[in-house]
CSV table of C-alpha atoms in Angstrom, one decimal:
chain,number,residue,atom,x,y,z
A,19,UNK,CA,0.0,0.0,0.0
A,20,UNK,CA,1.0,3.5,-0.5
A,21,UNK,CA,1.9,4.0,3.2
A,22,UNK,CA,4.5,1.5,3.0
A,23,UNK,CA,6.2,3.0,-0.8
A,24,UNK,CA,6.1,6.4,1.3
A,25,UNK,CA,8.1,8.6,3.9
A,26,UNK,CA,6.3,10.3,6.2
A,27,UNK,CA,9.0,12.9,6.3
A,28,UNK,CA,6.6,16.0,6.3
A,29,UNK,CA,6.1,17.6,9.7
A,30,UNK,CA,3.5,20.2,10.6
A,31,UNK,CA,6.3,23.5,10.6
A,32,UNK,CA,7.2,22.2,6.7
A,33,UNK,CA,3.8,21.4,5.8
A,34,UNK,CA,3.3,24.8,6.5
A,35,UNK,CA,6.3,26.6,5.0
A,36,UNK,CA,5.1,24.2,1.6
A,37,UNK,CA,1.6,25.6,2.0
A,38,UNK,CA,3.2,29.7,2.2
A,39,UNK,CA,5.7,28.7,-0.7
A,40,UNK,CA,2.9,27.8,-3.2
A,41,UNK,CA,0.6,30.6,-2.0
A,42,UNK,CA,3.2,33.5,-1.9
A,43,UNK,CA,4.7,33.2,-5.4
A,44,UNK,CA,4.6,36.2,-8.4
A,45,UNK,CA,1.1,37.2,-7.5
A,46,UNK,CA,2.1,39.6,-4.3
A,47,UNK,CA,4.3,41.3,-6.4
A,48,UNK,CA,2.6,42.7,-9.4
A,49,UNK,CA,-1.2,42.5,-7.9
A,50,UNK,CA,-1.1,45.4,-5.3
A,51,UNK,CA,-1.0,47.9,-8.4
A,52,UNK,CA,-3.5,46.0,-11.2
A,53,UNK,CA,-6.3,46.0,-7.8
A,54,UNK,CA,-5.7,49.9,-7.1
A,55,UNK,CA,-6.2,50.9,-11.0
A,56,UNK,CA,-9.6,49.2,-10.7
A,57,UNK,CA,-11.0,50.3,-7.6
A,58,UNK,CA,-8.4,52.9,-5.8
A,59,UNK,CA,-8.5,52.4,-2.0
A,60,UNK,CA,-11.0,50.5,-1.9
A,61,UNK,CA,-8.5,47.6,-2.3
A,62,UNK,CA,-7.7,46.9,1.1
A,63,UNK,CA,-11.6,46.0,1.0
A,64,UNK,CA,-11.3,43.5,-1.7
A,65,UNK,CA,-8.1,42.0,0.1
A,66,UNK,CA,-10.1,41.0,2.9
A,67,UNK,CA,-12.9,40.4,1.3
A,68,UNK,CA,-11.1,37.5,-0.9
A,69,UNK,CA,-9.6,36.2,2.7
A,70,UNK,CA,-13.1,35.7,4.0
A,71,UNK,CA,-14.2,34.1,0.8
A,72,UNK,CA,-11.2,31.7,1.2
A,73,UNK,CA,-11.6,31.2,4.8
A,74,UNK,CA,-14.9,29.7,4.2
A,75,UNK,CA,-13.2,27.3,1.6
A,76,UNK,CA,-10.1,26.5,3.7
A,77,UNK,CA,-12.6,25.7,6.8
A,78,UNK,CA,-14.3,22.7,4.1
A,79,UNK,CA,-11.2,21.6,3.2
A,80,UNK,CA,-9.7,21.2,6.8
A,81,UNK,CA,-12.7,19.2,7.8
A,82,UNK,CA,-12.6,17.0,4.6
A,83,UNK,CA,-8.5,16.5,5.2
A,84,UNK,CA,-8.9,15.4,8.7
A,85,UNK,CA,-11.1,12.2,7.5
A,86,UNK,CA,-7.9,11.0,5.2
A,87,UNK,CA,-4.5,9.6,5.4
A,88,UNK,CA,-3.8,9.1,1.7
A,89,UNK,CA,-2.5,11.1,-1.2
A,90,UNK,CA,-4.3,13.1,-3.1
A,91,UNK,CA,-6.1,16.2,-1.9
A,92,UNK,CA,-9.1,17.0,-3.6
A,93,UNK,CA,-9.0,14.2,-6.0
A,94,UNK,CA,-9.1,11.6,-3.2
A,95,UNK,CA,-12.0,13.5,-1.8
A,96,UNK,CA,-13.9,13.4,-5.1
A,97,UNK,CA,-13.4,10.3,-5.9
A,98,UNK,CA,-14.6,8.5,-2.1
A,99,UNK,CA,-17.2,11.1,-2.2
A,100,UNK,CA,-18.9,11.3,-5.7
A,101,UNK,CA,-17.1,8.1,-7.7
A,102,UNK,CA,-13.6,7.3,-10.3
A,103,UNK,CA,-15.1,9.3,-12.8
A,104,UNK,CA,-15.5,12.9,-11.2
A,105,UNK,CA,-12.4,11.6,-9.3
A,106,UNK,CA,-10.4,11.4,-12.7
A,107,UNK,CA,-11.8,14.5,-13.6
A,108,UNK,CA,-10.8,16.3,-10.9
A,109,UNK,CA,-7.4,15.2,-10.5
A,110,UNK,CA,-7.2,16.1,-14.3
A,111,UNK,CA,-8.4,19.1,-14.4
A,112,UNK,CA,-6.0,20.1,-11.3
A,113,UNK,CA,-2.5,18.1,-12.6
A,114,UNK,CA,-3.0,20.1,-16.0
A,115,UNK,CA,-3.7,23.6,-13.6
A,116,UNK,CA,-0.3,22.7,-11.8
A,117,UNK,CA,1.8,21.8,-14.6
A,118,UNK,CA,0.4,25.1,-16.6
A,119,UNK,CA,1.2,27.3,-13.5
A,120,UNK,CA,4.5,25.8,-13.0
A,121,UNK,CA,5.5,26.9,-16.9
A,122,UNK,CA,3.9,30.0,-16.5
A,123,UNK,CA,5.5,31.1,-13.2
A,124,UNK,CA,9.2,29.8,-14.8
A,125,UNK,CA,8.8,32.1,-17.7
A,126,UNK,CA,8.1,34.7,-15.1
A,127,UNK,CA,10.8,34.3,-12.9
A,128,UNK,CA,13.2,34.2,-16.0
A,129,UNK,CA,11.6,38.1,-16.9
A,130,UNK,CA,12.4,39.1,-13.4
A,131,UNK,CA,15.8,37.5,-13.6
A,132,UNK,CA,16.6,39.4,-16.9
A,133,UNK,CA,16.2,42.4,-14.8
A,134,UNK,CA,19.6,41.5,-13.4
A,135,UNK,CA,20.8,39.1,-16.7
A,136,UNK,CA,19.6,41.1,-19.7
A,137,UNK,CA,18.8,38.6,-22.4
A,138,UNK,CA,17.8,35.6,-19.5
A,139,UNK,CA,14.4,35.6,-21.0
A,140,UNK,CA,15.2,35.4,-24.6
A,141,UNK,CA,16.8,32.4,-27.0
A,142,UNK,CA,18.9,29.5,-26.3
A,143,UNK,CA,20.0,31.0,-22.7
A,144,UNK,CA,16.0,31.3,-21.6
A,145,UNK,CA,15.9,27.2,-23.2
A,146,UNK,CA,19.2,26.4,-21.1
A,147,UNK,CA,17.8,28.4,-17.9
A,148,UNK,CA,14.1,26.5,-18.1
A,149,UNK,CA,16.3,23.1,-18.8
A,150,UNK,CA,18.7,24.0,-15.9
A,151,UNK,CA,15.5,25.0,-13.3
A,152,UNK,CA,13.6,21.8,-13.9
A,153,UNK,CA,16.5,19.4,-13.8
A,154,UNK,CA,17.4,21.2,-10.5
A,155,UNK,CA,13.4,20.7,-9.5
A,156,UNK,CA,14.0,16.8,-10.8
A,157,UNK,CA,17.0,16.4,-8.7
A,158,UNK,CA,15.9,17.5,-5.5
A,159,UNK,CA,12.7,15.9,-5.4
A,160,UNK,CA,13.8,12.8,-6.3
A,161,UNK,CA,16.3,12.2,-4.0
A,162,UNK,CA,14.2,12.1,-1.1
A,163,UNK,CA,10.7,14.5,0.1
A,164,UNK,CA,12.7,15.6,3.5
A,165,UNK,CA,15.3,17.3,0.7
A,166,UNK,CA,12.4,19.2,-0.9
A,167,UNK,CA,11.2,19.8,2.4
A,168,UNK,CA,14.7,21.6,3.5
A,169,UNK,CA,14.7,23.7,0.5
A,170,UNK,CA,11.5,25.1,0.6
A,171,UNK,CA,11.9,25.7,3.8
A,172,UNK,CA,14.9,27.8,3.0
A,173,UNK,CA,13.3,29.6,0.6
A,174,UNK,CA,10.2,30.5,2.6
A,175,UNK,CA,12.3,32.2,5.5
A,176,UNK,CA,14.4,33.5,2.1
A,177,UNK,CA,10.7,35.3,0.7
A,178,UNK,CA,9.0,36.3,4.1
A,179,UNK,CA,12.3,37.9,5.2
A,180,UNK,CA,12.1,41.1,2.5
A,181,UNK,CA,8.3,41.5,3.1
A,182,UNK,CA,9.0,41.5,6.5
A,183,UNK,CA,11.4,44.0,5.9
A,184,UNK,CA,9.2,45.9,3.3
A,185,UNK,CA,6.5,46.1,6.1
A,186,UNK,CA,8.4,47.1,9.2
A,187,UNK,CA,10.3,49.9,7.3
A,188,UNK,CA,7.7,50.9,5.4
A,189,UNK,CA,5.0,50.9,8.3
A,190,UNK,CA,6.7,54.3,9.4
A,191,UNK,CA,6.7,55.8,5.9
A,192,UNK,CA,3.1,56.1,4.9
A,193,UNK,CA,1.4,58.9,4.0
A,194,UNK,CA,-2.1,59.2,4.7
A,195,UNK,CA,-3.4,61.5,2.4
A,196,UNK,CA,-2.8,58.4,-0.5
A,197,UNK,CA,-5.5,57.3,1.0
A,198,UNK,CA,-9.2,58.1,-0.4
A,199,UNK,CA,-12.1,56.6,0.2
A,200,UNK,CA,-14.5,59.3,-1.1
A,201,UNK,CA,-16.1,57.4,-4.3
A,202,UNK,CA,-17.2,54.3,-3.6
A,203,UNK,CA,-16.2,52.0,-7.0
A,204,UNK,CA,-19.4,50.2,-8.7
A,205,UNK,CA,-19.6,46.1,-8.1
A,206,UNK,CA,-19.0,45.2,-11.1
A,207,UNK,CA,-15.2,46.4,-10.8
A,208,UNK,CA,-15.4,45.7,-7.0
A,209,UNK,CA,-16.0,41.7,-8.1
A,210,UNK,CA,-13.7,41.6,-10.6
A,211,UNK,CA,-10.8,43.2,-8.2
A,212,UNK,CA,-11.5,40.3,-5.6
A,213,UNK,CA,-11.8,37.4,-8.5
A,214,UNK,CA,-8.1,38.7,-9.7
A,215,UNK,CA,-7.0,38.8,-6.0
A,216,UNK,CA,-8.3,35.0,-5.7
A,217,UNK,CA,-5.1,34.6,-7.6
A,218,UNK,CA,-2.9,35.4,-5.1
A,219,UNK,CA,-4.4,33.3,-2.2
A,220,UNK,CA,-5.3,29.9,-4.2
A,221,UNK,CA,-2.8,27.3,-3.8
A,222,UNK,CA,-3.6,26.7,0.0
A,223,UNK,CA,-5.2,22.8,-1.5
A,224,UNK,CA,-1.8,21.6,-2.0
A,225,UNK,CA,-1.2,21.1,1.7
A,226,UNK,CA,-3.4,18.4,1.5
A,227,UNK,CA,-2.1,16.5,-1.8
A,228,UNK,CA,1.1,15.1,-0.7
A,229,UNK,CA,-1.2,12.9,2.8
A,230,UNK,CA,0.9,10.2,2.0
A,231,UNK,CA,4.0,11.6,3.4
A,232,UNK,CA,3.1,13.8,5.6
A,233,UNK,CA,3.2,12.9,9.8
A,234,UNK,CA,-0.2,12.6,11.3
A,235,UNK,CA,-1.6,13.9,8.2
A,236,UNK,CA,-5.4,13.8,9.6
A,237,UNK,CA,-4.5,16.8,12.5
A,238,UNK,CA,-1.4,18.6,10.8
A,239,UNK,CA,-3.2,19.4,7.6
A,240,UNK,CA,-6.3,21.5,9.1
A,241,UNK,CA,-3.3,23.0,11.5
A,242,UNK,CA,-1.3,24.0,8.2
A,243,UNK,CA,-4.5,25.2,6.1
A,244,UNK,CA,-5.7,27.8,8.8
A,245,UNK,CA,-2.5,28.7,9.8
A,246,UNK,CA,-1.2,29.3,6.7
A,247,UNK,CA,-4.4,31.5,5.4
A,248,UNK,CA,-4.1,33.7,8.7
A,249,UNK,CA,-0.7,34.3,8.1
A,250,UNK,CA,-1.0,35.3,4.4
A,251,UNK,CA,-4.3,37.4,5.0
A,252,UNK,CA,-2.3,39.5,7.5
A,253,UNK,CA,0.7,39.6,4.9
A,254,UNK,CA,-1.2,40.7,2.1
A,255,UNK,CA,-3.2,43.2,3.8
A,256,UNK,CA,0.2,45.0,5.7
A,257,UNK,CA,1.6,45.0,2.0
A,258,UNK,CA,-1.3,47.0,0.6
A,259,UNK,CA,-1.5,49.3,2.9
A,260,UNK,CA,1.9,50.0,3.2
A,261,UNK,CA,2.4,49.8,-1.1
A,262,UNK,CA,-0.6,52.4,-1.1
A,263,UNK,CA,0.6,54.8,1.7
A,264,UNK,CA,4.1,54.7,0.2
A,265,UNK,CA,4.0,55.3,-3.2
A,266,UNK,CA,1.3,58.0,-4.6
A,267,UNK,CA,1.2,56.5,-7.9
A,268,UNK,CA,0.9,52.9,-7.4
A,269,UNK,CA,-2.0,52.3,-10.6
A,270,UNK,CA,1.1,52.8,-12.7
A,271,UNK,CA,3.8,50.6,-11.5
A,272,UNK,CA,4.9,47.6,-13.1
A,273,UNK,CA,6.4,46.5,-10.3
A,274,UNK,CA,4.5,47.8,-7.1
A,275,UNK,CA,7.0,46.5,-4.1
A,276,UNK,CA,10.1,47.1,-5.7
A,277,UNK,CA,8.8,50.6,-6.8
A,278,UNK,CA,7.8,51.1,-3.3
A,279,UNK,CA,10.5,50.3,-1.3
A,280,UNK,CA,12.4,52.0,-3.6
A,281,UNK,CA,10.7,55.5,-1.7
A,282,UNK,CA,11.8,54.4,1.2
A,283,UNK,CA,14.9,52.5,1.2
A,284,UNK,CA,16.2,54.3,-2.3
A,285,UNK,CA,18.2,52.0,-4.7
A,286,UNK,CA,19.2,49.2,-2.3
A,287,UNK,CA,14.9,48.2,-1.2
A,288,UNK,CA,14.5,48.2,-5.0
A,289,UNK,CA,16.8,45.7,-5.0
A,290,UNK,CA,16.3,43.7,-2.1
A,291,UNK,CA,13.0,43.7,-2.9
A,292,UNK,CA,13.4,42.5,-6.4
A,293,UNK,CA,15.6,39.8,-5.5
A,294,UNK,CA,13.0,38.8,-2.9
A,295,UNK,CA,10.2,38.3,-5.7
A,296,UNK,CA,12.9,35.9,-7.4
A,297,UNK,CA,13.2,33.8,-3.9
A,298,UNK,CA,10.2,33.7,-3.7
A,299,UNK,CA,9.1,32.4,-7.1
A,300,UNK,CA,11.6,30.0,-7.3
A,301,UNK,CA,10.4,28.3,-3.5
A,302,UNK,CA,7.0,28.5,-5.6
A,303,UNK,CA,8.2,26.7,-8.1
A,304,UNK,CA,9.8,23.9,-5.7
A,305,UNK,CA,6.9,23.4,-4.1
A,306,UNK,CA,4.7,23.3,-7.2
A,307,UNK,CA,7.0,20.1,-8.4
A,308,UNK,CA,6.6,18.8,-5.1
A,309,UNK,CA,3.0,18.2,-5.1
A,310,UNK,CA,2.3,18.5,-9.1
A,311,UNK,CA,4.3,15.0,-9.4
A,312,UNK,CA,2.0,13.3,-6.4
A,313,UNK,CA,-0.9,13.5,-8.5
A,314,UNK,CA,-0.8,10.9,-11.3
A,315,UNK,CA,1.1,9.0,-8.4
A,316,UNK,CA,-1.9,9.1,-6.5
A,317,UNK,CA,-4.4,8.1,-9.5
A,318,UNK,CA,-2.1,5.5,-10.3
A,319,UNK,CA,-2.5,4.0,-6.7
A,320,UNK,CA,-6.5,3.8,-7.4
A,321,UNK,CA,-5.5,2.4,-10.6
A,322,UNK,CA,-7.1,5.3,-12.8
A,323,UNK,CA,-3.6,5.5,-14.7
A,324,UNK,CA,-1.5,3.2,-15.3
A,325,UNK,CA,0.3,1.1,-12.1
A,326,UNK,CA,4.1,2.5,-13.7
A,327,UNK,CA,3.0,6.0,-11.9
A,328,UNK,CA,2.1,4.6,-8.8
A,329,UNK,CA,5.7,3.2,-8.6
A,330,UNK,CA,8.4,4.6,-6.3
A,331,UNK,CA,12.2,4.8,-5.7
A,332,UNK,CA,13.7,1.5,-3.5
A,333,UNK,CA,15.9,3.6,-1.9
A,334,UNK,CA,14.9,7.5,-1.9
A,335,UNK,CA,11.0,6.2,-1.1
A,336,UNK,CA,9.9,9.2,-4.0
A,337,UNK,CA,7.5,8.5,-7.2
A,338,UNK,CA,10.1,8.3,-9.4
A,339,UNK,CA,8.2,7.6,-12.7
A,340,UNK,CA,6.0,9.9,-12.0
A,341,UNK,CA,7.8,12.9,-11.1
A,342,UNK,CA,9.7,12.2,-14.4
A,343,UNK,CA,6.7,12.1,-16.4
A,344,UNK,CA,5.9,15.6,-14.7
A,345,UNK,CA,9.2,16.7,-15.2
A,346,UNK,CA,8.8,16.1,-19.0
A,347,UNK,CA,6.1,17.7,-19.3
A,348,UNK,CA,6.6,20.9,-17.6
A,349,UNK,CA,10.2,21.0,-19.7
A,350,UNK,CA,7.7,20.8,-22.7
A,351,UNK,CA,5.4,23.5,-21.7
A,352,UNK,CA,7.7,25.9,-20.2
A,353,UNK,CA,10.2,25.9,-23.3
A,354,UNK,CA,7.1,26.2,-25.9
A,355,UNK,CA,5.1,28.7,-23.9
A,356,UNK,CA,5.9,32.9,-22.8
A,357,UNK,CA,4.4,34.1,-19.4
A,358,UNK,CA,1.2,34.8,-20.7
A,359,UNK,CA,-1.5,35.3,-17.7
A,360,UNK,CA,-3.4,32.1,-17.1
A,361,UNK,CA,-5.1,33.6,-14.5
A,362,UNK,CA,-8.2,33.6,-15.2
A,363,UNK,CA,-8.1,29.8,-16.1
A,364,UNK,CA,-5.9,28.9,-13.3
A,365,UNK,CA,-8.6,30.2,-11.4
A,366,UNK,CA,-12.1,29.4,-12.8
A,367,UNK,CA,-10.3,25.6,-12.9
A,368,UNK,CA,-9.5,25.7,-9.5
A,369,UNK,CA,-12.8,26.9,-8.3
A,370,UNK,CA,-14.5,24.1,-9.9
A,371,UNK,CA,-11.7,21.8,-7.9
A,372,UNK,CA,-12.5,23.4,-4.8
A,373,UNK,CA,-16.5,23.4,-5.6
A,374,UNK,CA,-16.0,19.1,-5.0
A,375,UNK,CA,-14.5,19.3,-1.7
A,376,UNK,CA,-17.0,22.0,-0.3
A,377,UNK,CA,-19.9,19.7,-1.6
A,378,UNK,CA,-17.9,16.8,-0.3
A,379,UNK,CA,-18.0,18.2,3.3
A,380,UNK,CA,-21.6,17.0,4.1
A,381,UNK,CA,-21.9,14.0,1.7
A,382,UNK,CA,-19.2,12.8,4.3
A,383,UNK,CA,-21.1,14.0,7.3
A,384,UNK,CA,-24.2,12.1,6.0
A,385,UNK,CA,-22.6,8.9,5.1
A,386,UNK,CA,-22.1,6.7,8.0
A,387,UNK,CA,-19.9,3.9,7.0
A,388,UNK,CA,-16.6,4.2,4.4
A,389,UNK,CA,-15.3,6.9,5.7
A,390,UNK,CA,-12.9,7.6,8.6
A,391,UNK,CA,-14.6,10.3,11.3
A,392,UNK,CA,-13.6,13.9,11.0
A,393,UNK,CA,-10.5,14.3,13.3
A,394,UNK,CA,-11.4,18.5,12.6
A,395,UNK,CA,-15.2,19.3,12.6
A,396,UNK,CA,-15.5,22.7,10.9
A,397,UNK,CA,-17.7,24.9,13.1
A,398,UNK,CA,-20.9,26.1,11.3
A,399,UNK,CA,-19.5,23.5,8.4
A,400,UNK,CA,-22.4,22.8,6.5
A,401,UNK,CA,-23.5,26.7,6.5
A,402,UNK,CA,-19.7,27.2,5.1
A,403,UNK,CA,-20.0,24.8,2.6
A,404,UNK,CA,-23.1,26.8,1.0
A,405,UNK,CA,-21.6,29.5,1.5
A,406,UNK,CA,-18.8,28.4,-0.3
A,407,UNK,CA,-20.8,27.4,-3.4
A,408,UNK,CA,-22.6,30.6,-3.3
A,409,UNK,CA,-19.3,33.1,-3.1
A,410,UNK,CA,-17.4,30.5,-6.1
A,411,UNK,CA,-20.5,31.0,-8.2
A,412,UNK,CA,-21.0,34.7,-8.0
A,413,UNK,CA,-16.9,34.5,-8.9
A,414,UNK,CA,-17.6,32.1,-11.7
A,415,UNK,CA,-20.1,34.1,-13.1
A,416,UNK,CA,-17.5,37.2,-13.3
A,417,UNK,CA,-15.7,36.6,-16.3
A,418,UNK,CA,-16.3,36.3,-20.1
A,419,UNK,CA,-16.4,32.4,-20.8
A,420,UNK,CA,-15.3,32.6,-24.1
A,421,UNK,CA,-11.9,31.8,-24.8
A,422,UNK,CA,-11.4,30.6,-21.1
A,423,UNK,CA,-14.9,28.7,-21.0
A,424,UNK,CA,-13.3,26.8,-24.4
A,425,UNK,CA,-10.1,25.8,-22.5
A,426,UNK,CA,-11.5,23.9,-19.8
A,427,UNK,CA,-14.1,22.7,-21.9
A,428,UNK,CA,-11.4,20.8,-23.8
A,429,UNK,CA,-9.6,20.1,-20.6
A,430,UNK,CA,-12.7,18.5,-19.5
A,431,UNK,CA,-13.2,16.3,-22.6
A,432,UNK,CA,-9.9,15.2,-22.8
A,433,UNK,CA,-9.6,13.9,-18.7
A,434,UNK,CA,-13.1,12.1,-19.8
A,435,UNK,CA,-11.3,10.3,-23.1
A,436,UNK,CA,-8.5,9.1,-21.0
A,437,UNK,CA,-10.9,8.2,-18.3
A,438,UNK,CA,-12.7,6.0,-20.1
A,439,UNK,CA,-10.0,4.5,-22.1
A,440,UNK,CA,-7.9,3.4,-18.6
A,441,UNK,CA,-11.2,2.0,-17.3
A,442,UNK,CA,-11.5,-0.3,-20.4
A,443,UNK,CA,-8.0,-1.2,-20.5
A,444,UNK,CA,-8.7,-2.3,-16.1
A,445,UNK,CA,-11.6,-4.2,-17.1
A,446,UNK,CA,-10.3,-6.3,-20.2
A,447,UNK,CA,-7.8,-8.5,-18.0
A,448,UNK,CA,-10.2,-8.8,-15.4
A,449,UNK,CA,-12.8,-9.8,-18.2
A,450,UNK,CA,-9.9,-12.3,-19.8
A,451,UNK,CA,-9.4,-13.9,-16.6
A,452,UNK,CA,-12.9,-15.0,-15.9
A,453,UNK,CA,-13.3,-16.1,-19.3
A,454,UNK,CA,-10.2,-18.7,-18.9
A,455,UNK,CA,-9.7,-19.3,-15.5
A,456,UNK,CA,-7.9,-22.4,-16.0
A,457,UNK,CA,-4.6,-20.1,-17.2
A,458,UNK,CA,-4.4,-19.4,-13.9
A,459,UNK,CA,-3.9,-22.5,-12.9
A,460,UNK,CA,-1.7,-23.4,-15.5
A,461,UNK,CA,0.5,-20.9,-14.4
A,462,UNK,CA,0.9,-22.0,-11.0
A,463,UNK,CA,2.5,-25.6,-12.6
């Protein structure tokens, strides 16, 4: 079973520095200035407006968590709680999200490295750079999950430290009159600043994908997912307010923080600050590789891909196979793709992801047998999941479904091809084996 291919050699202090790495990425550092162009000061509203939103989320998702040991995350919810084939789907749907992100925050942290390197993002260096990142990624996570664990670790004390900077200096540098709260900004663009801020706090989910090697998985995730979200929400409101009271013309900047502590700390916070936002896009990226390779791992242990992915190292204890095939893949996409903004996909996808596990929440309080009991009961948890599903669909509804809609369409139809095709190729041995049991027995002679 997969707890005996596994290392549980995830405790609750890295789960959580995992959970900040993926949420802090490239979002907190060009976000602050796209929210004030739409709706001015009214920003700090839609900050914690989009923390509430994904409190109510995190609060299913810690309840679900706690009932599981396994890896997985929201696909191992799905599939328990509504069958294999929303299961596939889900895990899917989610594997694709994390392999796109992964490519798409690369190419970004290649722009922000040309800033330093002219020419990093452009040619055969940017190929050699992508090639040189993702063996790196390969390398570490292969050898052994308490290795991936270290770095990211590293590299979330190597991210928070500059915004904790950025924040304690700044803090005594802002000037009130940036502030103004006199015209009110009309829903439409208030809904649309909180959808794009969803960006910067999704990613909390993968604290649960990796169950497999994490220590007492069914109390350190919900510890980790509320944890992490309270820390974050305090982050990312301290940096708006201090972004806004700092820098008078923050609608304009291209690159709010750096721009910012460039008022206040002159040419060496621009700096710091920029070499920050490369920290902390490349612990994102670790992170990402981390729990994007788990995930045909873990369909491959309810045999829903083939059993090769479920395999793993004899002596580092990691998914080998699969982590390759991710690897691969991410090479693929990253080299043939430019940092064009997925956002909007990344996040309509990952609302349909998180959709299952809120509606999963009370099919598993209802059902009274195959299910392990909630070691976290979510208080008010059945009035959070509808919540939930209520906020996610007025976000849904947000956006033009046309070229996005199209996407995840095809995403969709795809996951249900391959579903169907791995289901057929399960059954016909099964089928062949019942037809001629006497094989069987042959064999044995």
């Amino acid at each position: 079973m997969e707890n005996e291919k596994l290392v549980r050699g995830i405790s609750r202090i890295d789960l959580i520095a995992i959970t900040i790495n993926t949420i802090i990425g490239a979002g907190i550092f060009g976000l602050p200035s796209k929210v004030t162009a739409l709706i001015g000061s009214y920003s700090l509203f839609a900050f914690i407006v989009c923390a509430v939103i994904v409190g109510f989320i995190v609060l299913c998702f810690s309840e679900v968590s706690s009932r599981f040991k396994g890896t997985g995350g929201s696909y191992l919810y799905a599939q328990e709680a509504f069958g294999p084939f929303v299961g596939f789907e889900v895990g899917w749907l989610y594997w694709m999200v994390r392999v796109t992100t992964f490519a798409t925050n690369c190419n970004l942290f290649l722009v922000y490295l040309s800033f330093f390197y002219p020419g990093a993002d452009q040619g055969g260096i940017r190929v050699l750079l992508v090639t040189l990142v993702v063996l790196f990624m390969t390398a570490v996570n292969f050898v052994g999950v308490r290795e991936s664990t270290v770095l990211t670790n590293i590299f979330t004390v190597g991210k928070i430290l500059p915004l904790l900077v950025f924040i304690g200096v700044g803090l005594f540098f802002i000037q009130p009159d940036n502030f103004n709260f006199q015209t009110a900004p009309d829903s439409s663009s208030f809904s649309k600043a909180v959808l794009m801020l969803i960006y910067a706090y999704v990613g909390f989910e993968v604290a649960a994908i990796p169950g497999g090697e994490i220590k007492d998985p069914q109390k350190n995730i919900p510890i980790a997912l509320l944890t992490t979200l309270g820390i974050v929400a305090l982050f990312y409101i301290l940096i708006q307010v201090v972004a806004m009271g700092t820098l008078p013309d923050l609608a304009q900047s291209e690159r709010p923080l750096a721009d910012a502590a460039g008022r206040f700390l002159g040419f060496f916070g621009g700096t710091f600050i920029s070499i920050g936002a490369l920290i902390s896009i490349f612990g994102n990226l670790n992170s990402g590789f981390l729990t994007t390779s788990r995930i045909p791992f873990a369909m491959a242990e309810k045999k829903e891909l083939p059993e090769v992915l479920g395999a793993t190292h004899k002596k580092f204890k990691t998914p080998h196979i699969s982590l390759l095939l991710t690897a691969v893949v991410i090479l693929v996409f990253t080299i043939y793709t430019s940092f064009l903004s997925a956002l909007t996909i990344s996040t309509l996808t990952r609302l349909l992801v998180y959709g299952t596990t809120c509606a999963a929440l009370p099919v598993f309080r209802w059902r009274k047998t195959g299910v392990e009991e909630a070691k976290f009961r979510a208080p008010f948890g059945l009035l959070a999941s509808i919540i939930s599903f209520l906020l996610m669909g007025w976000l849904f509804f947000q956006v033009d479904f046309g070229k996005e809609g199209v996407v995840i369409l095809i995403f969709l139809a795809v996951g249900s091809a391959l579903f169907l095709l791995f289901n057929r190729l399960a059954r016909k041995p099964s089928a062949e084996n019942a037809a001629h049991p006497e094989s069987e027995g042959e064999n044995d002679k």
